[in-house]
Amino acid sequence: MNMPEYYLTDAEFEILSQQAKQIFQALPFKDQKFQIVELGAGDGLKTTAMLKGFLKAGAQFTYEPVDISSEALRNLEKRMKSEIPDLDIQVGEGDYFEMLEEFSKGDVPMLVLFLGSNIGNYTKSDAMSY
């Protein structure tokens, strides 16, 4: 993902960085508390700028990164708390769809991020069924 030929990371980072305010303004639930669930969050680098932009715009949300790697989540949580001290973060370790079901049990609106090539981890029929 860090190779120059792999453009997805840079393109997503650019969009999330430059369009955070517009993304937030487009949310139908921007005037209430909501969840941001990121499936396959990894190191969360792409999402950081968007989260900062949302907070700057006055958004009230809980960031809920999901990953199968407990180490990745520990590192992400530590970095996020350092870079964005006001961030409300609740990590979820496990399968994307099991965690998504768990997070969706409440009545708080949810913005789901499924960035990059995560979808490529599934067979075509599995990806289409989700």
Coordinates of N, CA and C in Angstrom, one line a residue:
M1 N 0.8 -1.2 0.0 CA 0.0 0.0 0.0 C 0.9 1.3 0.0
N2 N 2.1 1.1 0.4 CA 3.0 2.3 0.4 C 3.8 2.5 -0.9
M3 N 3.6 1.6 -1.9 CA 4.3 1.7 -3.1 C 3.7 2.8 -4.0
P4 N 4.5 3.5 -4.7 CA 4.0 4.6 -5.6 C 2.9 4.1 -6.6
E5 N 3.0 2.9 -7.0 CA 2.0 2.4 -8.0 C 0.6 2.2 -7.4
Y6 N 0.6 2.1 -6.1 CA -0.7 1.9 -5.4 C -1.4 3.2 -5.1
Y7 N -2.2 3.7 -6.0 CA -2.8 5.0 -5.9 C -4.0 5.2 -5.0
L8 N -4.6 4.1 -4.6 CA -5.8 4.2 -3.8 C -5.6 4.9 -2.5
T9 N -4.5 4.6 -1.8 CA -4.3 5.2 -0.5 C -4.2 6.8 -0.6
D10 N -3.3 7.2 -1.6 CA -3.1 8.6 -1.8 C -4.4 9.3 -2.2
A11 N -5.2 8.7 -3.1 CA -6.4 9.3 -3.6 C -7.4 9.4 -2.5
E12 N -7.6 8.4 -1.7 CA -8.5 8.4 -0.6 C -8.1 9.5 0.4
F13 N -6.8 9.5 0.7 CA -6.3 10.5 1.7 C -6.6 11.9 1.2
E14 N -6.4 12.2 -0.1 CA -6.7 13.5 -0.7 C -8.2 13.8 -0.6
I15 N -9.0 12.9 -0.9 CA -10.5 13.2 -0.8 C -10.9 13.4 0.6
L16 N -10.5 12.6 1.5 CA -10.9 12.7 2.9 C -10.4 14.0 3.5
S17 N -9.2 14.4 3.1 CA -8.5 15.6 3.7 C -9.2 16.8 3.2
Q18 N -9.4 16.9 1.9 CA -9.9 18.1 1.2 C -11.4 18.3 1.2
Q19 N -12.1 17.2 1.4 CA -13.5 17.2 1.3 C -14.2 16.9 2.7
A20 N -13.5 16.9 3.8 CA -14.1 16.6 5.1 C -15.3 17.4 5.4
K21 N -15.2 18.7 5.2 CA -16.3 19.6 5.5 C -17.5 19.3 4.6
Q22 N -17.3 19.1 3.4 CA -18.4 18.8 2.4 C -19.0 17.5 2.7
I23 N -18.2 16.5 3.1 CA -18.8 15.2 3.5 C -19.7 15.3 4.7
F24 N -19.2 16.1 5.7 CA -19.9 16.3 6.9 C -21.2 17.0 6.6
Q25 N -21.2 18.0 5.8 CA -22.4 18.8 5.5 C -23.4 18.0 4.7
A26 N -23.0 17.0 4.0 CA -23.9 16.1 3.2 C -24.6 15.1 4.1
L27 N -24.2 14.9 5.3 CA -24.8 13.8 6.2 C -26.2 14.3 6.6
P28 N -27.2 13.4 6.4 CA -28.5 13.8 6.8 C -28.7 13.9 8.3
F29 N -27.7 13.4 9.1 CA -27.8 13.3 10.6 C -26.7 14.2 11.2
K30 N -26.2 15.2 10.5 CA -25.1 16.0 11.0 C -25.4 16.8 12.2
D31 N -26.7 17.0 12.5 CA -27.1 17.9 13.6 C -27.4 17.1 14.9
Q32 N -27.0 15.8 14.9 CA -27.1 15.0 16.1 C -25.9 14.1 16.2
K33 N -25.8 13.5 17.4 CA -24.6 12.6 17.6 C -24.8 11.3 16.7
F34 N -23.6 10.9 16.2 CA -23.6 9.8 15.3 C -22.4 8.9 15.5
Q35 N -22.3 7.8 14.8 CA -21.2 6.9 14.8 C -20.4 6.9 13.5
I36 N -19.1 6.8 13.5 CA -18.4 6.6 12.3 C -17.7 5.2 12.5
V37 N -18.2 4.2 11.7 CA -17.6 2.9 11.8 C -16.7 2.7 10.6
E38 N -15.5 2.4 10.8 CA -14.5 2.2 9.7 C -14.1 0.7 9.7
L39 N -14.5 0.0 8.7 CA -14.2 -1.4 8.5 C -12.8 -1.5 8.0
G40 N -12.0 -2.3 8.6 CA -10.6 -2.5 8.2 C -9.8 -1.3 8.3
A41 N -9.9 -0.6 9.5 CA -9.3 0.7 9.7 C -7.8 0.7 9.6
G42 N -7.1 -0.5 10.0 CA -5.7 -0.5 9.9 C -5.0 0.6 10.8
D43 N -4.2 1.4 10.2 CA -3.5 2.5 10.9 C -4.3 3.8 11.0
G44 N -5.4 3.8 10.2 CA -6.3 5.0 10.3 C -5.8 6.3 9.7
L45 N -4.6 6.2 9.1 CA -4.0 7.4 8.6 C -4.9 8.2 7.6
K46 N -5.6 7.5 6.7 CA -6.5 8.2 5.7 C -7.6 8.9 6.4
T47 N -8.1 8.3 7.5 CA -9.3 8.8 8.1 C -9.0 10.0 9.1
T48 N -7.8 10.1 9.6 CA -7.4 11.1 10.6 C -7.8 12.5 10.2
A49 N -7.5 12.9 8.9 CA -7.8 14.3 8.5 C -9.3 14.5 8.4
M50 N -10.0 13.5 8.0 CA -11.5 13.6 8.0 C -12.1 13.8 9.4
L51 N -11.6 13.0 10.3 CA -12.0 13.1 11.7 C -11.8 14.5 12.3
K52 N -10.6 15.0 12.0 CA -10.2 16.4 12.5 C -11.1 17.4 11.8
G53 N -11.4 17.2 10.5 CA -12.3 18.2 9.8 C -13.7 18.1 10.4
F54 N -14.2 16.9 10.7 CA -15.5 16.8 11.3 C -15.6 17.5 12.7
L55 N -14.6 17.3 13.5 CA -14.6 17.9 14.8 C -14.5 19.4 14.7
K56 N -13.7 19.9 13.7 CA -13.6 21.4 13.5 C -14.9 21.9 13.1
A57 N -15.7 21.1 12.4 CA -17.0 21.6 11.9 C -18.1 21.5 13.0
G58 N -17.7 21.0 14.2 CA -18.7 20.9 15.3 C -19.4 19.5 15.4
A59 N -19.0 18.6 14.6 CA -19.6 17.2 14.7 C -19.5 16.6 16.0
Q60 N -20.5 15.8 16.4 CA -20.5 15.1 17.7 C -20.6 13.6 17.2
F61 N -19.6 12.8 17.4 CA -19.6 11.5 16.9 C -18.6 10.6 17.8
T62 N -18.8 9.3 17.6 CA -17.9 8.3 18.2 C -17.3 7.6 17.0
Y63 N -15.9 7.6 17.0 CA -15.2 6.9 15.9 C -15.0 5.4 16.4
E64 N -15.4 4.5 15.6 CA -15.4 3.1 15.9 C -14.7 2.3 14.8
P65 N -13.3 2.3 14.9 CA -12.6 1.5 13.9 C -12.7 0.0 14.2
V66 N -12.8 -0.7 13.1 CA -12.9 -2.2 13.2 C -11.7 -2.8 12.5
D67 N -11.1 -3.8 13.1 CA -10.0 -4.5 12.4 C -9.9 -5.9 13.1
I68 N -9.3 -6.8 12.4 CA -9.1 -8.2 13.0 C -7.8 -8.2 13.8
S69 N -7.0 -7.2 13.6 CA -5.7 -7.2 14.3 C -5.8 -6.4 15.6
S70 N -5.6 -7.0 16.7 CA -5.7 -6.3 18.0 C -4.5 -5.4 18.1
E71 N -3.3 -5.7 17.6 CA -2.2 -4.9 17.6 C -2.4 -3.6 16.8
A72 N -3.0 -3.8 15.6 CA -3.3 -2.6 14.8 C -4.2 -1.7 15.5
L73 N -5.2 -2.2 16.2 CA -6.2 -1.4 16.9 C -5.6 -0.7 18.1
R74 N -4.7 -1.4 18.8 CA -4.0 -0.7 19.9 C -3.1 0.4 19.5
N75 N -2.4 0.2 18.4 CA -1.6 1.3 17.8 C -2.4 2.4 17.3
L76 N -3.5 2.1 16.6 CA -4.4 3.1 16.1 C -5.0 4.0 17.3
E77 N -5.5 3.3 18.3 CA -6.1 4.0 19.4 C -5.1 4.9 20.1
K78 N -3.9 4.4 20.3 CA -2.8 5.2 20.9 C -2.5 6.5 20.1
R79 N -2.3 6.3 18.8 CA -2.0 7.4 17.9 C -3.1 8.4 17.9
M80 N -4.4 7.9 17.7 CA -5.5 8.8 17.7 C -5.7 9.6 18.9
K81 N -5.5 9.0 20.1 CA -5.6 9.7 21.3 C -4.5 10.8 21.5
S82 N -3.4 10.5 20.9 CA -2.3 11.5 20.9 C -2.5 12.6 19.9
E83 N -3.0 12.3 18.7 CA -3.2 13.3 17.7 C -4.5 14.1 17.8
I84 N -5.5 13.4 18.3 CA -6.8 14.0 18.4 C -7.4 13.8 19.8
P85 N -6.9 14.5 20.8 CA -7.2 14.2 22.2 C -8.7 14.3 22.5
D86 N -9.5 15.0 21.8 CA -10.9 15.2 22.0 C -11.7 14.1 21.3
L87 N -11.1 13.2 20.6 CA -11.8 12.2 19.9 C -12.4 11.1 20.8
D88 N -13.7 10.8 20.6 CA -14.4 9.7 21.3 C -14.2 8.5 20.4
I89 N -13.4 7.6 20.9 CA -13.0 6.4 20.1 C -13.4 5.1 20.9
Q90 N -13.9 4.2 20.1 CA -14.3 2.9 20.7 C -13.9 1.8 19.6
V91 N -12.8 1.1 19.9 CA -12.3 0.1 18.9 C -13.1 -1.2 19.0
G92 N -13.2 -1.8 17.8 CA -13.9 -3.1 17.7 C -13.0 -4.1 17.0
E93 N -12.6 -5.2 17.7 CA -11.8 -6.2 17.1 C -12.7 -7.4 16.7
G94 N -12.5 -7.7 15.4 CA -13.3 -8.9 14.9 C -13.7 -8.8 13.5
D95 N -14.5 -9.6 13.1 CA -15.0 -9.7 11.7 C -15.9 -8.4 11.4
Y96 N -15.6 -7.9 10.2 CA -16.3 -6.6 9.8 C -17.8 -6.7 10.1
F97 N -18.4 -7.7 9.6 CA -19.9 -7.7 9.6 C -20.5 -8.1 10.9
E98 N -19.8 -8.9 11.7 CA -20.2 -9.1 13.1 C -20.1 -7.9 13.9
M99 N -19.0 -7.1 13.7 CA -18.8 -5.9 14.5 C -19.8 -4.8 14.0
L100 N -20.1 -4.8 12.7 CA -21.1 -3.8 12.2 C -22.4 -4.1 12.8
E101 N -22.8 -5.3 12.9 CA -24.1 -5.7 13.5 C -24.1 -5.3 15.0
E102 N -23.0 -5.5 15.7 CA -22.9 -5.1 17.1 C -23.1 -3.6 17.2
F103 N -22.4 -2.8 16.4 CA -22.4 -1.4 16.5 C -23.8 -0.8 16.1
S104 N -24.5 -1.5 15.3 CA -25.8 -1.0 14.8 C -27.0 -1.3 15.7
K105 N -26.7 -1.9 16.8 CA -27.8 -2.3 17.8 C -28.4 -1.1 18.4
G106 N -27.7 0.0 18.5 CA -28.2 1.2 19.1 C -29.1 2.0 18.1
D107 N -29.6 3.2 18.6 CA -30.4 4.0 17.7 C -29.7 5.3 17.2
V108 N -28.4 5.2 17.3 CA -27.6 6.3 16.8 C -27.2 6.2 15.4
P109 N -27.4 7.2 14.5 CA -27.1 7.0 13.1 C -25.7 6.7 12.9
M110 N -25.4 6.0 11.8 CA -24.1 5.5 11.5 C -23.6 5.8 10.1
L111 N -22.3 6.3 10.0 CA -21.6 6.5 8.8 C -20.6 5.4 8.7
V112 N -20.7 4.5 7.7 CA -19.8 3.4 7.6 C -18.8 3.7 6.5
L113 N -17.5 3.5 6.8 CA -16.4 3.7 5.9 C -15.8 2.3 5.6
F114 N -15.7 2.0 4.3 CA -15.2 0.8 3.8 C -14.2 1.1 2.7
L115 N -13.0 1.6 3.1 CA -12.1 2.2 2.2 C -11.1 1.3 1.6
G116 N -10.5 1.7 0.5 CA -9.4 1.0 -0.1 C -9.8 -0.3 -0.7
S117 N -8.9 -1.2 -0.7 CA -9.1 -2.5 -1.4 C -9.6 -3.6 -0.5
N118 N -10.2 -3.2 0.7 CA -10.7 -4.2 1.6 C -11.7 -5.1 0.9
I119 N -12.5 -4.6 0.0 CA -13.5 -5.4 -0.7 C -12.8 -6.5 -1.5
G120 N -11.6 -6.3 -1.8 CA -10.8 -7.3 -2.6 C -10.5 -8.6 -1.8
N121 N -10.7 -8.5 -0.5 CA -10.4 -9.7 0.4 C -11.6 -10.7 0.3
Y122 N -12.6 -10.4 -0.4 CA -13.8 -11.3 -0.5 C -13.9 -11.8 -2.0
T123 N -14.5 -13.0 -2.1 CA -14.8 -13.5 -3.4 C -15.9 -12.5 -4.0
K124 N -16.1 -12.6 -5.3 CA -17.0 -11.7 -6.0 C -18.4 -11.9 -5.4
S125 N -18.8 -13.2 -5.2 CA -20.2 -13.5 -4.7 C -20.4 -13.0 -3.3
D126 N -19.3 -13.2 -2.5 CA -19.4 -12.7 -1.1 C -19.5 -11.2 -1.1
A127 N -18.7 -10.5 -1.8 CA -18.7 -9.0 -1.9 C -20.0 -8.5 -2.3
M128 N -20.6 -9.2 -3.3 CA -21.9 -8.7 -3.8 C -23.0 -8.9 -2.8
S129 N -22.9 -10.0 -2.0 CA -24.0 -10.2 -1.0 C -24.0 -9.3 0.2
Y130 N -22.8 -8.6 0.4 CA -22.8 -7.6 1.5 C -23.2 -6.3 1.0

